[in-house]
């Protein structure tokens, strides 16, 4: 009899976003099915959250949630002028997306490197995976190239939301990018998977367990729909 192996990573995003979010994630790991989390290392609550995970949840996988849209950057503002507003905070997601095509890869990479170094200092080792807040590193070739440059000598898996179980890449981008880029969506939908194809990642990405779809019935449907190989279920406790 042929059998297939189905494996599921349950990853909680936004660890360190706030003390409350971090406590919720730890609770869902210690008493639930969360197996790993992604740390927003630039947020003020991140350091205490990491310390709590290291002390109380040694089996919780810790990844880096690359962030360009929430809070303050870790790089000097004069090195990333196109990523910040007049108060030195990251641009809003919508504002950043409008500008993203004109932001140099080098500026994005500078901030990604600063966040990676901060993770190493706080956690004491490399992250066990990489992903990004609001999927920002997967929405434009410039951001994807910055992420790839960051990982050039750091072999580790990434989340790949382009492998959504129920949607092609063109549809994924069309829903998330401003109208400004409408005529480039098809081109990017072909380019982005090629950029990421050599980086290890789960076979499928599932983001259905989100917002109003976070009841037990929805979770059971997700579990029943998983296929052979490794799938990642994104959640936000």
XYZ file of C-alpha atoms in Angstrom, residues 7-233:
227
model
C 3.917 17.407 7.485
C 2.634 20.710 8.803
C 4.545 23.704 10.144
C 2.265 25.955 12.196
C 4.002 29.319 12.292
C 2.788 32.269 14.352
C 3.713 35.623 12.839
C 4.582 38.855 14.663
C 6.356 37.573 17.785
C 7.635 40.657 19.591
C 5.012 42.970 18.076
C 3.730 43.579 21.608
C 3.884 41.875 24.981
C 0.302 40.661 24.538
C 0.863 39.184 21.077
C 4.008 37.444 22.306
C 2.220 35.924 25.308
C -0.521 34.648 23.018
C 2.011 32.972 20.743
C 3.814 31.305 23.652
C 0.485 30.070 25.006
C -0.374 28.555 21.611
C 2.991 26.814 21.502
C 3.002 25.491 25.055
C -0.654 24.424 25.061
C -1.553 24.236 21.382
C -0.167 23.364 17.952
C 2.119 26.318 17.131
C 5.562 24.914 16.280
C 7.479 28.043 15.287
C 7.222 31.789 15.248
C 8.685 34.746 13.352
C 10.190 37.587 15.372
C 9.650 41.281 14.566
C 13.076 42.080 15.893
C 12.836 45.870 15.495
C 9.864 46.262 17.834
C 10.373 47.483 21.429
C 8.767 44.338 22.889
C 11.018 41.949 20.935
C 13.896 41.672 23.392
C 11.740 40.624 26.329
C 9.722 38.306 24.098
C 12.873 36.553 22.882
C 14.166 36.181 26.441
C 10.858 34.639 27.483
C 10.912 32.174 24.572
C 14.476 31.096 25.302
C 13.638 30.520 28.964
C 10.173 29.004 28.712
C 9.862 27.494 25.239
C 13.181 25.976 24.140
C 11.467 23.861 21.472
C 9.778 26.834 19.786
C 11.395 27.547 16.424
C 12.472 31.185 16.095
C 12.622 32.785 12.675
C 13.118 36.356 11.509
C 10.093 38.342 10.314
C 11.754 40.890 8.031
C 9.916 44.171 8.424
C 9.786 47.379 6.375
C 6.378 48.752 7.334
C 5.880 48.775 11.130
C 7.724 50.657 13.862
C 11.194 52.154 13.528
C 14.087 50.733 11.510
C 17.288 49.517 13.101
C 19.505 51.234 10.517
C 20.608 54.876 10.611
C 17.984 56.946 8.826
C 20.514 58.591 6.536
C 21.393 55.173 5.089
C 17.775 54.266 4.269
C 16.126 57.625 3.466
C 13.567 56.115 1.087
C 12.189 53.728 3.720
C 11.281 56.228 6.455
C 8.963 59.164 7.018
C 9.763 62.534 8.598
C 9.548 61.039 12.093
C 12.060 58.321 11.313
C 9.449 55.559 11.270
C 8.852 53.087 8.506
C 6.439 54.215 5.813
C 2.967 52.682 5.947
C 2.522 49.556 3.866
C 0.456 51.357 1.230
C 2.924 54.244 0.999
C 5.867 51.888 0.737
C 4.250 49.809 -1.999
C 3.737 52.908 -4.124
C 7.444 53.734 -3.790
C 8.863 50.230 -3.811
C 9.765 50.153 -7.488
C 12.034 53.162 -7.015
C 13.711 52.157 -3.731
C 17.244 50.852 -4.293
C 17.898 47.244 -3.386
C 20.880 48.458 -1.350
C 18.704 50.405 1.100
C 16.401 47.448 1.679
C 19.398 45.166 2.177
C 20.960 47.523 4.728
C 17.852 47.285 6.906
C 17.471 43.545 6.410
C 21.106 43.060 7.484
C 20.557 45.208 10.582
C 17.534 43.118 11.563
C 19.417 39.883 10.975
C 22.319 41.064 13.148
C 19.909 42.131 15.903
C 18.286 38.694 15.822
C 21.668 37.018 16.219
C 22.501 39.253 19.205
C 19.187 38.681 20.986
C 18.722 34.982 20.264
C 22.343 33.867 20.240
C 22.139 32.013 16.931
C 20.853 32.359 13.382
C 17.098 32.252 12.696
C 15.748 28.880 11.663
C 13.747 30.458 8.843
C 13.045 33.786 7.155
C 9.765 35.410 6.154
C 8.453 38.979 6.061
C 5.755 41.178 7.543
C 2.808 41.579 5.132
C 4.848 39.476 2.653
C 6.723 42.639 1.720
C 9.835 40.821 0.484
C 7.761 38.838 -2.034
C 5.787 41.664 -3.643
C 8.510 43.302 -5.735
C 11.708 42.027 -7.381
C 13.773 44.699 -5.559
C 12.662 43.447 -2.146
C 13.084 39.811 -3.174
C 16.627 40.485 -4.394
C 17.477 42.183 -1.093
C 16.235 39.118 0.789
C 18.237 36.817 -1.488
C 21.366 38.927 -1.030
C 20.876 38.671 2.729
C 20.703 34.874 2.456
C 23.594 34.500 0.005
C 25.890 32.899 2.594
C 23.167 31.864 5.067
C 21.542 28.633 3.897
C 18.139 28.422 5.577
C 14.529 27.920 4.517
C 12.163 30.753 3.741
C 8.424 31.087 3.644
C 7.230 31.255 0.069
C 3.711 32.725 -0.046
C 3.836 32.428 -3.840
C 3.129 28.717 -3.228
C -0.359 29.387 -1.931
C -2.520 26.315 -2.197
C -5.441 28.065 -3.885
C -4.103 30.950 -5.958
C -1.610 31.530 -8.755
C 1.219 34.030 -8.400
C -0.378 36.590 -10.684
C -3.536 36.595 -8.565
C -1.509 36.852 -5.363
C 0.311 39.961 -6.622
C -2.722 41.576 -8.237
C -4.587 41.551 -4.905
C -1.738 43.182 -2.998
C -0.075 45.678 -5.328
C -1.402 49.166 -6.095
C -2.887 49.935 -9.508
C 0.361 51.722 -10.328
C 1.956 48.349 -11.073
C -0.949 46.718 -12.934
C 0.932 46.499 -16.220
C 3.899 44.794 -14.524
C 2.088 42.126 -12.525
C 2.383 39.470 -15.239
C 6.106 40.107 -15.664
C 6.746 39.954 -11.915
C 4.583 36.850 -11.506
C 7.025 35.085 -13.826
C 10.210 36.634 -12.394
C 9.580 36.202 -8.657
C 9.204 32.392 -8.597
C 12.401 32.071 -10.624
C 14.255 34.261 -8.124
C 13.115 32.101 -5.216
C 13.188 28.652 -6.787
C 16.570 27.602 -5.387
C 15.803 28.588 -1.779
C 14.330 25.754 0.324
C 10.772 26.371 1.448
C 7.659 24.388 2.349
C 5.886 22.875 -0.633
C 2.700 24.800 0.080
C 1.721 27.923 1.996
C -1.664 28.209 3.685
C -3.052 31.528 4.937
C -6.724 30.557 5.182
C -6.654 30.410 9.013
C -6.849 34.168 9.396
C -9.136 36.998 10.533
C -12.734 35.728 10.559
C -11.666 32.245 9.493
C -10.141 31.256 12.824
C -12.665 28.857 14.260
C -12.131 25.154 14.835
C -14.099 24.157 11.746
C -11.874 26.255 9.504
C -8.751 24.743 11.057
C -10.079 21.224 10.524
C -10.802 22.059 6.882
C -7.232 23.286 6.465
C -5.844 20.112 8.008
C -8.013 17.928 5.798
C -6.870 19.823 2.690
C -3.134 19.442 3.321
C -1.319 17.417 0.668
C 1.810 15.301 0.638
C 5.054 17.004 1.602
C 5.557 19.955 3.932
C 2.940 22.700 4.244
C 3.165 25.891 6.286
C 0.103 27.215 8.060
